[in-house]
Short mmCIF file of C-alpha atoms in Angstrom, two decimals:
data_model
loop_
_atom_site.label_atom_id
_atom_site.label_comp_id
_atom_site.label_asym_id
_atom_site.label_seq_id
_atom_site.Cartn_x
_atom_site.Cartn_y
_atom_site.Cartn_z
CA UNK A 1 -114.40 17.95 -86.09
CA UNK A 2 -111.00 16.59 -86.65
CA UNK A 3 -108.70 15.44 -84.13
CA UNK A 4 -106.22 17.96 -84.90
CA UNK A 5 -105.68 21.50 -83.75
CA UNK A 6 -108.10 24.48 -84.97
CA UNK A 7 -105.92 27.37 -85.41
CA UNK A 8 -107.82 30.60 -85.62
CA UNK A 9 -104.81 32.51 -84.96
CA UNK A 10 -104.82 33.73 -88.24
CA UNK A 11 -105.29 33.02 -91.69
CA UNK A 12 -101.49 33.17 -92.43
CA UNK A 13 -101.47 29.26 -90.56
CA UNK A 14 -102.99 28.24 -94.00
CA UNK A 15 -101.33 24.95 -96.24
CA UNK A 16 -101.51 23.97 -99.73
CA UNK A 17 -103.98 21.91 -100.48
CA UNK A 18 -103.11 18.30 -102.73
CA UNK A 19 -104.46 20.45 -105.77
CA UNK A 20 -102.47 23.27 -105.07
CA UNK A 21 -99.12 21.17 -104.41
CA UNK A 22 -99.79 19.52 -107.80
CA UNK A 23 -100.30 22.89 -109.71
CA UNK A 24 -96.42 23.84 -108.13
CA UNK A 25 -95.16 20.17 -109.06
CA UNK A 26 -95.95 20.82 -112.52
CA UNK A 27 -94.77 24.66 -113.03
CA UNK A 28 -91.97 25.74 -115.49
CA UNK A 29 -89.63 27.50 -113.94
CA UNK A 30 -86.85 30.10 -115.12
CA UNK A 31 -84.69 32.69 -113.16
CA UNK A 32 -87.32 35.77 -112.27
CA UNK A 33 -84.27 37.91 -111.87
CA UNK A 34 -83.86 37.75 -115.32
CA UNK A 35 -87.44 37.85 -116.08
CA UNK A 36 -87.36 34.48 -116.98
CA UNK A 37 -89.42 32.61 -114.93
CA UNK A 38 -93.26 32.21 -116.91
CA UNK A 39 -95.28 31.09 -113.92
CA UNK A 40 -94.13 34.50 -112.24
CA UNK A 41 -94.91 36.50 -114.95
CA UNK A 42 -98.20 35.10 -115.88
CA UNK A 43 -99.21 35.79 -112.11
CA UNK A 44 -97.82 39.38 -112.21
CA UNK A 45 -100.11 39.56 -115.52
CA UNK A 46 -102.85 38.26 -114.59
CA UNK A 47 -102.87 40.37 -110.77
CA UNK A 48 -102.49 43.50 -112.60
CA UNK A 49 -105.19 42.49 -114.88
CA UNK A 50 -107.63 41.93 -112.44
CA UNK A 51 -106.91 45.01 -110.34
CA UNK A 52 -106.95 47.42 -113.06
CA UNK A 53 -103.20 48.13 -112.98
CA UNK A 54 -100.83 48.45 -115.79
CA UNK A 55 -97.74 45.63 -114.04
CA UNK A 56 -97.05 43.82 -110.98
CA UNK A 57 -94.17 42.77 -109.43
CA UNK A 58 -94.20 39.43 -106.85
CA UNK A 59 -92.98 39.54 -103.30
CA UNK A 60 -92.12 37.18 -100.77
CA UNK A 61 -94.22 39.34 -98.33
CA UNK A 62 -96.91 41.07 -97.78
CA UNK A 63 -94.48 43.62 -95.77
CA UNK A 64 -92.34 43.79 -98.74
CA UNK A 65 -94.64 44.86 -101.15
CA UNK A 66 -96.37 47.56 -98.91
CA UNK A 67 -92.14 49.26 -98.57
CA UNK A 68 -91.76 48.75 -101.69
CA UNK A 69 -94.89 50.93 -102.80
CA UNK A 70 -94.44 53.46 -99.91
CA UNK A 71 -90.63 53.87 -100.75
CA UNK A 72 -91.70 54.62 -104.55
CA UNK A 73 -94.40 57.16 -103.44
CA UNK A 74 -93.07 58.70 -100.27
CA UNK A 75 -88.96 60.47 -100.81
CA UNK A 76 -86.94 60.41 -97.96
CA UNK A 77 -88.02 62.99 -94.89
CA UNK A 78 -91.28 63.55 -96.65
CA UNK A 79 -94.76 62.42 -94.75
CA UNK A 80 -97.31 59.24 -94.90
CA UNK A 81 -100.22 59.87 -93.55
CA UNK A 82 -102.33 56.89 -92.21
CA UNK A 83 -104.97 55.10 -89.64
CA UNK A 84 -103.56 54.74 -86.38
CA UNK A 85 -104.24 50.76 -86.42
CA UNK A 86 -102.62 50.48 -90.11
CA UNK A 87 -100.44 47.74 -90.74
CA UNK A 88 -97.97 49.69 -92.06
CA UNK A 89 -97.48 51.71 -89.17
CA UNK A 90 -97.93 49.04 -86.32
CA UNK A 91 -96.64 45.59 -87.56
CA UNK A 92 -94.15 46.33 -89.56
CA UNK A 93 -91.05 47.17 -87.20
CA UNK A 94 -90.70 50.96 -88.55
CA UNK A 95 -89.50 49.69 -92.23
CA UNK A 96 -90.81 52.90 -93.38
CA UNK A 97 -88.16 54.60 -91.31
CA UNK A 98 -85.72 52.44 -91.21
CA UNK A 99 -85.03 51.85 -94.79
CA UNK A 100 -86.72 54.53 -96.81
CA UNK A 101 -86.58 57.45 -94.35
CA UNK A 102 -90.12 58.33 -94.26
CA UNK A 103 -92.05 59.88 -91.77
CA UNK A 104 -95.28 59.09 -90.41
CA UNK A 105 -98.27 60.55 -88.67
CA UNK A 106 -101.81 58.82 -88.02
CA UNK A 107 -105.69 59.83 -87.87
CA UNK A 108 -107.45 58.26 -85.19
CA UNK A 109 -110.61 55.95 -85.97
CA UNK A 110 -113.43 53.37 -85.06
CA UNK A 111 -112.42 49.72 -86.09
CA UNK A 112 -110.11 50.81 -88.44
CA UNK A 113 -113.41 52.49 -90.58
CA UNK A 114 -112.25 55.22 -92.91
CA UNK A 115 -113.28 58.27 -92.69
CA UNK A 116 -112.15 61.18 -95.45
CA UNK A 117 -112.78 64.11 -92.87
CA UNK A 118 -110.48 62.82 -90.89
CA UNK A 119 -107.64 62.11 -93.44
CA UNK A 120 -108.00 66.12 -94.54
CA UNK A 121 -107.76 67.45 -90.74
CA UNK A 122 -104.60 65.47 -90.39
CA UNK A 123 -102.56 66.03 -94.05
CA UNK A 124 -101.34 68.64 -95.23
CA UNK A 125 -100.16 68.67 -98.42
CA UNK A 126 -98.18 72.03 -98.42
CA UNK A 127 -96.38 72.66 -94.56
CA UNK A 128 -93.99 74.49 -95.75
CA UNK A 129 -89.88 75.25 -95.38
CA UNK A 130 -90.36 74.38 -91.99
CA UNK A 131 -92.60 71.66 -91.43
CA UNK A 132 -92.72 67.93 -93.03
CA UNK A 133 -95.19 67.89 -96.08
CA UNK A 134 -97.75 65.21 -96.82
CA UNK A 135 -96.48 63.15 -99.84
CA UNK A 136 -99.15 59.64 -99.48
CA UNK A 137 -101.62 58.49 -97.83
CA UNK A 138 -102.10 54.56 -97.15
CA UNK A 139 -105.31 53.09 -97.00
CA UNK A 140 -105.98 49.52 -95.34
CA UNK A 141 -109.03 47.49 -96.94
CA UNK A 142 -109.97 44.93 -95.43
CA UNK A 143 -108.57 46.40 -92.02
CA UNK A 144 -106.46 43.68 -90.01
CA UNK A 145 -106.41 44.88 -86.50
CA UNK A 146 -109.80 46.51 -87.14
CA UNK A 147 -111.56 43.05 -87.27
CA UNK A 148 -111.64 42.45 -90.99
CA UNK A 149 -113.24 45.96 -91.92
CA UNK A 150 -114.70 46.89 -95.84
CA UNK A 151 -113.40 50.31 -95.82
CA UNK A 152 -116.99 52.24 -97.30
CA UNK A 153 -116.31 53.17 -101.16
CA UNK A 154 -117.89 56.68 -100.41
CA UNK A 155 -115.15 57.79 -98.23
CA UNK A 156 -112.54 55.73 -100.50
CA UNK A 157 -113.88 58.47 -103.01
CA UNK A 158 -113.69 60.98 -101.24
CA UNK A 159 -109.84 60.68 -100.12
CA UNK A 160 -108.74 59.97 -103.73
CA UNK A 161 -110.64 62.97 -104.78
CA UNK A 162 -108.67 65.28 -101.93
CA UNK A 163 -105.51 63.32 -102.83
CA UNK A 164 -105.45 64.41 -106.65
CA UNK A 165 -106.57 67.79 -105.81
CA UNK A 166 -103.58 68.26 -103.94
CA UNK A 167 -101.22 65.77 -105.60
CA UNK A 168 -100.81 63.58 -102.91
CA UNK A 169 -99.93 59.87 -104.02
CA UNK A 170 -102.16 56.73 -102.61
CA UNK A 171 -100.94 53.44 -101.68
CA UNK A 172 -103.52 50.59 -100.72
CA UNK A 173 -102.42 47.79 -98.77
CA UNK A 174 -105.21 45.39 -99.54
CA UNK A 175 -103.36 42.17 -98.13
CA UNK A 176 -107.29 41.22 -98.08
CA UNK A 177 -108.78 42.74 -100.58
CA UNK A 178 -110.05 39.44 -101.73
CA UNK A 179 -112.33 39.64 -98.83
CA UNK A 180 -113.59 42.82 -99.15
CA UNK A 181 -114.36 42.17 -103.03
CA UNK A 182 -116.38 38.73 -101.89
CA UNK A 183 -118.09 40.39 -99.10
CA UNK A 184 -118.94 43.39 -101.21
CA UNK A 185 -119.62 42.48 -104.22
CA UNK A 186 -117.50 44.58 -105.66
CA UNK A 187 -115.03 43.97 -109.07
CA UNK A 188 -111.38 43.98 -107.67
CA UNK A 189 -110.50 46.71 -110.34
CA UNK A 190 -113.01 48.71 -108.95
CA UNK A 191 -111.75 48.41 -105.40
CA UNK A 192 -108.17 49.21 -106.56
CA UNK A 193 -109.14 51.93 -108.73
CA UNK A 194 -107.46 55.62 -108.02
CA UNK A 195 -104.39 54.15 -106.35
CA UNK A 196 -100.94 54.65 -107.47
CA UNK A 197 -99.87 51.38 -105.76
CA UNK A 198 -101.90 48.36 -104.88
CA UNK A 199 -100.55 45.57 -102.77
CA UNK A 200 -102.28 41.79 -102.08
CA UNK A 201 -101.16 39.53 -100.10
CA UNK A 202 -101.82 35.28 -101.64
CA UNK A 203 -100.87 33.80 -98.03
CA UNK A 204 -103.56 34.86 -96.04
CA UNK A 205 -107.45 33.90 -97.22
CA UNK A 206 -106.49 32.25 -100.82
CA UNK A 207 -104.17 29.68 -99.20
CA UNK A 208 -100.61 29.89 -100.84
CA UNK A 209 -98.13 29.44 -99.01
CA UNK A 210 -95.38 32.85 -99.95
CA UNK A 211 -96.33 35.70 -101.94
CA UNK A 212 -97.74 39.32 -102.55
CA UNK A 213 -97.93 40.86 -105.44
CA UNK A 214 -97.05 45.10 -105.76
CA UNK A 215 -99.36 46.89 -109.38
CA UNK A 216 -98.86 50.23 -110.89
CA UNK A 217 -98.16 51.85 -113.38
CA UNK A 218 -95.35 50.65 -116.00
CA UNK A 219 -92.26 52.78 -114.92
CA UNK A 220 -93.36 52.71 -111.29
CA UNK A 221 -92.82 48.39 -110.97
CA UNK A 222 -89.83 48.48 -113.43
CA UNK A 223 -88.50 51.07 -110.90
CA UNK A 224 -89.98 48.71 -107.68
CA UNK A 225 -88.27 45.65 -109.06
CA UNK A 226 -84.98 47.80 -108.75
CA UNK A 227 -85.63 48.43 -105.08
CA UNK A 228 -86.99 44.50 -104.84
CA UNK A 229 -83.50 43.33 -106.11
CA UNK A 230 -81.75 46.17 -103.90
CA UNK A 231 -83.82 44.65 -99.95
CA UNK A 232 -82.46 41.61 -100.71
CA UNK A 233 -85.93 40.17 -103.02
CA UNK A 234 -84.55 39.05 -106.18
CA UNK A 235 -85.02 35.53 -106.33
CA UNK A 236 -84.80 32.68 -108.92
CA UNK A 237 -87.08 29.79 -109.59
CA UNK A 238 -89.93 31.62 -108.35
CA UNK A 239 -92.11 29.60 -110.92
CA UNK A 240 -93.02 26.77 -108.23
CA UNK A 241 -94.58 30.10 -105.15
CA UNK A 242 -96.19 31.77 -108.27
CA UNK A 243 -97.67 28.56 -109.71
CA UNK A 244 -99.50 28.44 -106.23
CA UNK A 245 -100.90 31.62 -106.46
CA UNK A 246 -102.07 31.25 -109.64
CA UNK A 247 -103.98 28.09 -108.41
CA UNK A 248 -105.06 30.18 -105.68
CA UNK A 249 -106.58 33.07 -107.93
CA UNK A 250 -108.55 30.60 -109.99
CA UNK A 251 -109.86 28.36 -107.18
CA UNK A 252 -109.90 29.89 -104.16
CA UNK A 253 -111.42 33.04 -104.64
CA UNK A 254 -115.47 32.99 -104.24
CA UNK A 255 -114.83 30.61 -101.34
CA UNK A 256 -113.81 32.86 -99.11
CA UNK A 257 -117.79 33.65 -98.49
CA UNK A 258 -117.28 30.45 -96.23
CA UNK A 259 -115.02 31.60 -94.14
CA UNK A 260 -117.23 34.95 -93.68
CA UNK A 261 -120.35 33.23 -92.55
CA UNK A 262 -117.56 30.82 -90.44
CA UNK A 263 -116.45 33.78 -88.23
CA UNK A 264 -119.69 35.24 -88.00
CA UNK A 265 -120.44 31.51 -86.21
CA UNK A 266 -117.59 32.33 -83.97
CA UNK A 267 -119.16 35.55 -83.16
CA UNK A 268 -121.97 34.52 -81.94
CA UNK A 269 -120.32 32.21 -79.22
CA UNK A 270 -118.59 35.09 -77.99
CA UNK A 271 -121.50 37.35 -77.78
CA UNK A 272 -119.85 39.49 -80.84
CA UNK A 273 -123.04 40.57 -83.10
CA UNK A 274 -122.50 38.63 -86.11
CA UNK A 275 -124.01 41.51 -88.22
CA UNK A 276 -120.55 43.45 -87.16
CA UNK A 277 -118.50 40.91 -88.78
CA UNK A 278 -117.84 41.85 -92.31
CA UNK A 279 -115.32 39.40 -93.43
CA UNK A 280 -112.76 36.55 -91.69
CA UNK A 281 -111.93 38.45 -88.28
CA UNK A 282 -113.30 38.28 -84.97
CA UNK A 283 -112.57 40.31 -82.07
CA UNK A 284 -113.67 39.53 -78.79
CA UNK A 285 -113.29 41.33 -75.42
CA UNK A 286 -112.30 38.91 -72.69
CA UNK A 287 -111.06 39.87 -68.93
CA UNK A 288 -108.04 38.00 -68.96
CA UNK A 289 -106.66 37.11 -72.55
CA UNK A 290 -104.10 34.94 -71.74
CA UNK A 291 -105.46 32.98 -69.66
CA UNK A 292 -108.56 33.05 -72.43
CA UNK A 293 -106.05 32.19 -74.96
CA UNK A 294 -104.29 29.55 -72.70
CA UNK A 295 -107.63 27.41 -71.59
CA UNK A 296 -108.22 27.53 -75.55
CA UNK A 297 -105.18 25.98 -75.93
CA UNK A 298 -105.80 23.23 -73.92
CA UNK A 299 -108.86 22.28 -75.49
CA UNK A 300 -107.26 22.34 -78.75
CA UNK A 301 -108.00 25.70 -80.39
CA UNK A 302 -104.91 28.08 -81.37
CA UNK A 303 -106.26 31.86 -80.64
CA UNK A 304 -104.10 35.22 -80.43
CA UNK A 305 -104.09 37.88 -77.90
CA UNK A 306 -103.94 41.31 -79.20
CA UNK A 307 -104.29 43.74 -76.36
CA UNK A 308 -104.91 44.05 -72.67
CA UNK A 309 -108.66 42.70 -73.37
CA UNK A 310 -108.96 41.49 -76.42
CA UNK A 311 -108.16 38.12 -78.37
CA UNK A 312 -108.54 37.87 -82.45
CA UNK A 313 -109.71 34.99 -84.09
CA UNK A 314 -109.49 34.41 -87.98
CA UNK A 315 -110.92 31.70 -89.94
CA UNK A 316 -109.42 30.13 -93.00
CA UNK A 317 -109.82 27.49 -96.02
CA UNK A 318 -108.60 24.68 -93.23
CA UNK A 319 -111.30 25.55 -90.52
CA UNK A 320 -114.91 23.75 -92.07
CA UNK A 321 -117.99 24.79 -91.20
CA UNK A 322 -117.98 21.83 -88.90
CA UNK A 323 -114.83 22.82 -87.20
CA UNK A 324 -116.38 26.32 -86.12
CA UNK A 325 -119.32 24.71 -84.95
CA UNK A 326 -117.35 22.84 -82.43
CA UNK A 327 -114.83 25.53 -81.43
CA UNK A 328 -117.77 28.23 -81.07
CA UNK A 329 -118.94 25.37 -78.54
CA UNK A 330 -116.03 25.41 -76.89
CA UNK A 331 -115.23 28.62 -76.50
CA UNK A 332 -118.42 29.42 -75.74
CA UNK A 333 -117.87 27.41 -72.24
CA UNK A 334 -114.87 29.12 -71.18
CA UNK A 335 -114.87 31.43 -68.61
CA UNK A 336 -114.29 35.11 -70.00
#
């Protein structure tokens, strides 16, 4: 246990480590605008490579490359279809709406779990002159604000099958999909197979400090880096954020297991069944969440209420094995 802070408010609270600040030291930089920046385009490479994808395009956020998939997939007044809890519907301020005009409704579900009958009751693909027409359907994996769920590849399946059959496009927003690939077992390409557009997110588990990267198809990122430049994404030097991701990708990937069997620790101390916990996420059910988060404060541990009961805790690469062992003590003696 160090003497500083543990901040399990999320694994967005992440720094670079020495290694990681020496990789973006050292990176050749150019003007990405122009397509000139290497360390950028050797990440966009080498993310599309791994998910299966023909291109990527890099983001400042994890936000901006979800709108930036749903705005190529979904035309103005047409219909995405998604879990209630999705990010894109409840943390990111209506962009969907706001900039591309889209429309939204949402199937109902158990900790974020997917579940294809419920995506057909809910679509529908052809409504008619009179009614708004399904045009995508997002999928979450792993699901934030469903405690770090592995959506089950069965029911993955099983949408993209009703999806094709009906020509419905599919975005995933797999901010974590580097979780659910280490707790699975399963090849990233395989998890992002079947999409149209795949976002992930290098600022949350993996430790850089900016970035996402958007993959498709060819034509759809040359036509996403058009919409990039147009929200106000374009940026230059790039080479120094990418060069951290790229660190990231190569180090940083298989030991995210740690930070799996880390939360599960944290579970435990707050009488959460550790064989729930599929990834990074814990939530907890406490009477009184902030004062729960407030007396955690106090004894140095950072959590986050999120609800009228419930407080989330996330572990990262800078929480040790040692540092949940203490804070799972400590918690464990607050009053809930």
């Amino acid at each position: 246990m160090t003497d500083a802070t543990i901040d399990l408010r999320s694994d967005t609270v992440t720094r670079p480590t020495a290694a990681m600040r020496a990789a973006m030291a050292d990176a050749e930089v150019g003007d990405d605008v122009f397509g000139e920046d290497p360390e950028t385009n050797a990440l966009e490479r080498e993310v599309a490579a791994l998910l299966g994808h023909e291109a990527g395009l890099f983001t400042p956020t994890g936000s901006m490359a979800n709108q930036l998939g749903l705005r190529l997939l979904v035309a103005p007044g047409s219909e995405l279809v998604a879990d209630q809890q999705a990010h894109v519907v409840r943390a990111e301020l209506g962009a969907a709406a706001v900039f591309s005009g889209i429309t939204t409704r949402t199937w109902a579900s158990t900790n974020g779990r997917l579940v294809a009958s419920a995506v057909r009751d809910i679509a529908e693909p052809n409504a008619g002159a009179y009614s708004v027409s399904t045009t995508a359907i997002a999928i979450e994996n792993t699901h934030n604000f469903g405690g770090g769920t592995v959506q089950p590849a069965a029911e993955v399946r099983a949408v993209q099958a009703y999806a094709r059959e009906h020509g419905i496009a599919l975005h995933l927003d797999g901010a974590r999909l580097w979780n659910a690939h280490v707790a699975s077992g399963t090849p990233l390409w395989e998890l992002a197979d079947g999409f149209d557009t795949v976002s992930v997110c290098l600022s949350k588990g993996l430790g850089a400090p900016v970035g996402s990267v958007l993959v498709g198809s060819t034509t759809t990122i040359a036509a996403a880096r058009i919409w990039r430049k147009r929200y106000g994404g374009g940026m230059r030097q790039t080479g120094f954020l990418a060069a951290a991701g790229r660190f990231a990708l190569a180090h940083q990937v298989d030991r995210l297991a740690e930070d799996h069997g880390n939360a599960r620790v944290l579970a435990a101390a707050l009488d959460v069944d550790p064989a729930s916990v599929e990834t990074n996420i814990v939530f907890a059910e406490v009477s009184d969440p902030a004062a729960y988060v407030a007396a955690a404060a106090a004894a140095g541990i950072r959590l986050m209420q999120l609800g009228p009961r419930r407080v989330r805790l996330v572990t990262h690469l800078d929480v040790s094995r040692e540092d949940a062992s203490w804070a799972a003590g400590v918690l464990r003696s607050l009053p809930r």
